CSV table of C-alpha atoms in Angstrom, one decimal:
chain,number,residue,atom,x,y,z
J,1,MET,CA,-56.3,-37.9,-33.8
J,2,GLY,CA,-58.9,-38.8,-36.4
J,3,ASP,CA,-62.6,-39.1,-35.9
J,4,HIS,CA,-63.1,-42.7,-34.9
J,5,SER,CA,-66.9,-42.6,-34.9
J,6,ALA,CA,-67.1,-43.6,-38.6
J,7,GLU,CA,-66.9,-47.3,-39.4
J,8,PRO,CA,-63.5,-48.0,-40.8
J,9,ALA,CA,-63.2,-49.2,-44.4
J,10,PRO,CA,-63.3,-53.0,-44.7
J,11,GLY,CA,-59.8,-54.4,-44.4
J,12,LEU,CA,-58.1,-51.3,-43.2
J,13,TRP,CA,-57.1,-52.9,-39.9
J,14,GLU,CA,-55.8,-55.9,-41.7
J,15,TYR,CA,-53.7,-53.7,-44.0
J,16,ALA,CA,-52.4,-51.8,-41.0
J,17,LEU,CA,-51.5,-55.0,-39.2
J,18,ALA,CA,-49.7,-56.5,-42.2
J,19,ALA,CA,-47.8,-53.2,-42.8
J,20,ALA,CA,-46.8,-53.0,-39.1
J,21,ASP,CA,-45.5,-56.5,-39.2
J,22,GLU,CA,-43.4,-55.7,-42.3
J,23,LEU,CA,-42.0,-52.6,-40.6
J,24,VAL,CA,-41.0,-54.7,-37.6
J,25,LEU,CA,-39.5,-57.5,-39.7
J,26,TRP,CA,-37.4,-55.0,-41.6
J,27,HIS,CA,-36.2,-53.5,-38.4
J,28,LEU,CA,-35.3,-56.9,-37.0
J,29,GLY,CA,-33.6,-57.9,-40.2
J,30,THR,CA,-31.5,-54.8,-40.6
J,31,ALA,CA,-30.8,-53.8,-37.0
J,32,ALA,CA,-27.2,-55.2,-36.9
J,33,ALA,CA,-26.3,-53.4,-40.1
J,34,ARG,CA,-27.8,-50.2,-38.7
J,35,GLN,CA,-26.1,-50.7,-35.3
J,36,ASP,CA,-29.5,-50.6,-33.6
J,37,ARG,CA,-30.7,-52.7,-30.7
J,38,ALA,CA,-33.5,-55.1,-31.6
J,39,ASP,CA,-33.8,-57.1,-28.4
J,40,GLU,CA,-36.9,-55.4,-27.1
J,41,VAL,CA,-38.6,-55.4,-30.5
J,42,GLN,CA,-37.8,-59.1,-30.9
J,43,GLU,CA,-39.0,-59.9,-27.4
J,44,HIS,CA,-42.3,-58.0,-27.7
J,45,HIS,CA,-42.8,-58.6,-31.5
J,46,ALA,CA,-46.6,-59.1,-31.4
J,47,PRO,CA,-47.6,-56.2,-29.1
J,48,VAL,CA,-45.2,-53.9,-31.0
J,49,VAL,CA,-46.9,-54.9,-34.3
J,50,VAL,CA,-50.3,-54.2,-32.8
J,51,LEU,CA,-49.2,-50.8,-31.4
J,52,LEU,CA,-47.7,-49.8,-34.7
J,53,ALA,CA,-50.8,-51.0,-36.5
J,54,ALA,CA,-53.0,-48.9,-34.2
J,55,ALA,CA,-51.0,-45.8,-35.0
J,56,LEU,CA,-51.1,-46.5,-38.7
J,57,HIS,CA,-54.8,-47.2,-38.5
J,58,ASP,CA,-55.4,-44.0,-36.6
J,59,ARG,CA,-53.6,-41.9,-39.2
J,60,ALA,CA,-55.3,-43.6,-42.1
J,61,LEU,CA,-58.7,-42.9,-40.5
J,62,ALA,CA,-57.7,-39.3,-39.9
J,63,ALA,CA,-56.7,-38.9,-43.6
J,64,ASP,CA,-59.9,-40.7,-44.8
J,65,LEU,CA,-57.8,-43.5,-46.4
J,66,ALA,CA,-59.2,-47.0,-47.1
J,67,GLY,CA,-57.6,-50.4,-47.8
J,68,THR,CA,-54.4,-50.2,-49.7
J,69,ASP,CA,-54.4,-46.4,-49.6
J,70,LEU,CA,-52.9,-47.0,-46.1
J,71,ASP,CA,-49.5,-46.7,-47.9
J,72,ARG,CA,-50.1,-42.9,-48.0
J,73,VAL,CA,-49.8,-42.7,-44.2
J,74,GLU,CA,-47.0,-40.5,-43.1
J,75,LEU,CA,-44.6,-42.4,-40.8
J,76,ALA,CA,-43.8,-39.2,-38.8
J,77,ALA,CA,-47.5,-38.8,-38.1
J,78,ALA,CA,-47.7,-42.4,-36.8
J,79,TYR,CA,-44.6,-41.6,-34.7
J,80,GLN,CA,-46.4,-38.6,-33.2
J,81,VAL,CA,-49.4,-40.8,-32.4
J,82,LEU,CA,-47.2,-43.2,-30.5
J,83,GLU,CA,-45.5,-40.3,-28.6
J,84,ALA,CA,-48.7,-38.5,-27.6
J,85,HIS,CA,-51.8,-40.7,-28.1
J,86,ALA,CA,-50.8,-44.3,-28.1
J,87,VAL,CA,-53.4,-45.5,-25.6
J,88,PRO,CA,-56.4,-43.9,-27.4
J,89,ALA,CA,-55.1,-45.3,-30.7
J,90,VAL,CA,-55.0,-48.8,-29.2
J,91,GLU,CA,-58.5,-48.3,-27.6
J,92,ALA,CA,-59.9,-47.3,-31.1
J,93,ALA,CA,-58.2,-50.2,-33.0
J,94,PRO,CA,-60.8,-52.7,-34.2
J,95,ALA,CA,-58.5,-55.7,-33.4
J,96,ALA,CA,-60.5,-58.9,-33.3
J,97,PRO,CA,-59.3,-62.2,-31.9
J,98,GLY,CA,-56.7,-63.6,-34.1
J,99,LEU,CA,-56.1,-60.2,-35.7
J,100,GLY,CA,-54.3,-58.5,-32.8
J,101,GLY,CA,-57.2,-58.6,-30.4
J,102,GLU,CA,-55.3,-60.5,-27.7
J,103,GLN,CA,-52.3,-58.1,-27.9
J,104,ARG,CA,-54.7,-55.1,-27.9
J,105,GLU,CA,-56.2,-56.4,-24.6
J,106,GLN,CA,-52.7,-56.9,-23.2
J,107,LEU,CA,-51.6,-53.4,-24.2
J,108,LEU,CA,-54.8,-51.9,-22.6
J,109,ALA,CA,-54.3,-53.9,-19.4
J,110,GLU,CA,-50.7,-52.7,-19.2
J,111,ARG,CA,-51.3,-49.0,-20.0
J,112,GLU,CA,-49.6,-46.6,-17.6
J,113,THR,CA,-47.1,-49.3,-16.6
J,114,PRO,CA,-43.4,-49.8,-17.4
J,115,ALA,CA,-44.4,-52.9,-19.6
J,116,PHE,CA,-46.5,-50.6,-21.9
J,117,GLU,CA,-43.6,-48.1,-22.1
J,118,VAL,CA,-41.2,-50.9,-23.1
J,119,VAL,CA,-43.5,-51.8,-26.0
J,120,ARG,CA,-44.1,-48.2,-26.9
J,121,THR,CA,-40.4,-47.4,-26.9
J,122,ALA,CA,-39.7,-50.4,-29.1
J,123,ALA,CA,-42.4,-49.3,-31.6
J,124,LEU,CA,-40.9,-45.8,-31.6
J,125,ARG,CA,-37.5,-47.3,-32.3
J,126,VAL,CA,-38.9,-49.2,-35.3
J,127,LEU,CA,-40.5,-46.1,-36.8
J,128,ALA,CA,-37.3,-44.0,-36.1
J,129,GLY,CA,-35.3,-46.5,-38.0
J,130,HIS,CA,-37.6,-46.3,-41.0
J,131,LEU,CA,-37.7,-42.5,-40.9
J,132,ALA,CA,-33.9,-42.4,-40.9
J,133,ASP,CA,-33.6,-44.9,-43.7
J,134,GLY,CA,-36.3,-43.6,-46.2
J,135,GLY,CA,-39.0,-41.2,-47.2
J,136,PRO,CA,-41.9,-39.9,-45.2
J,137,LEU,CA,-44.7,-42.2,-46.5
J,138,LEU,CA,-45.3,-45.8,-45.8
J,139,ALA,CA,-45.3,-46.3,-49.5
J,140,ASP,CA,-41.7,-45.0,-49.6
J,141,ARG,CA,-40.6,-48.1,-47.6
J,142,ALA,CA,-41.9,-50.6,-50.2
J,143,GLY,CA,-38.5,-51.2,-51.8
J,144,ALA,CA,-36.7,-51.7,-48.5
J,145,LEU,CA,-39.5,-53.9,-47.1
J,146,ALA,CA,-39.4,-56.1,-50.2
J,147,ALA,CA,-35.6,-56.4,-50.2
J,148,GLU,CA,-35.7,-57.4,-46.5
J,149,GLY,CA,-38.5,-59.9,-47.2
J,150,ARG,CA,-36.4,-61.5,-50.0
J,151,ALA,CA,-33.3,-61.6,-47.7
J,152,ARG,CA,-35.5,-63.1,-44.9
J,153,ARG,CA,-36.8,-65.9,-47.2
J,154,LEU,CA,-33.3,-66.7,-48.4
J,155,ARG,CA,-32.1,-66.9,-44.7
J,156,GLN,CA,-35.0,-69.3,-44.0
J,157,LEU,CA,-34.1,-71.4,-47.1
J,158,GLU,CA,-30.5,-71.5,-46.1
J,159,HIS,CA,-31.4,-72.5,-42.5
J,160,ARG,CA,-33.7,-75.3,-43.8
J,161,GLY,CA,-31.0,-76.5,-46.2
J,162,ALA,CA,-28.4,-76.6,-43.5
J,163,SER,CA,-30.7,-78.6,-41.2
J,164,GLY,CA,-31.6,-81.0,-44.0
J,165,GLY,CA,-35.1,-79.6,-44.3
J,166,ILE,CA,-35.0,-79.2,-48.1
């Protein structure tokens, strides 16, 4: 794990949170095609995002990355954080209220419980899907994340059109 004594670069947590959310949304949007279960990820979406963000943030700090350089984080390294150091990564995450702070507190309150393990297992499943589908860096997922984002927006538009919302 990285040295967390240094003040993180401005915005690094926000980038990690946004990237984690995109990773989760890709997983949810492509789970059926990949024949993967997504129920636990869907049910615990927000805590899974914060746990993933904590792992990405941890690895970014360890690699001395700042801001958008977060895309150079190795997904396998984030996976290893979740396997071996999930709680310390969550403890070190600078999640403020409205930016994952509530979920961070929930995760810390549930550490060493089956509830935490459900969220950790779901987060590991998300990263495993990305590692199986693409390259080793977060940046390698950009095309897949963008494609799923476009597909998600189209599904939302179709849903609105079918319900008379457009």
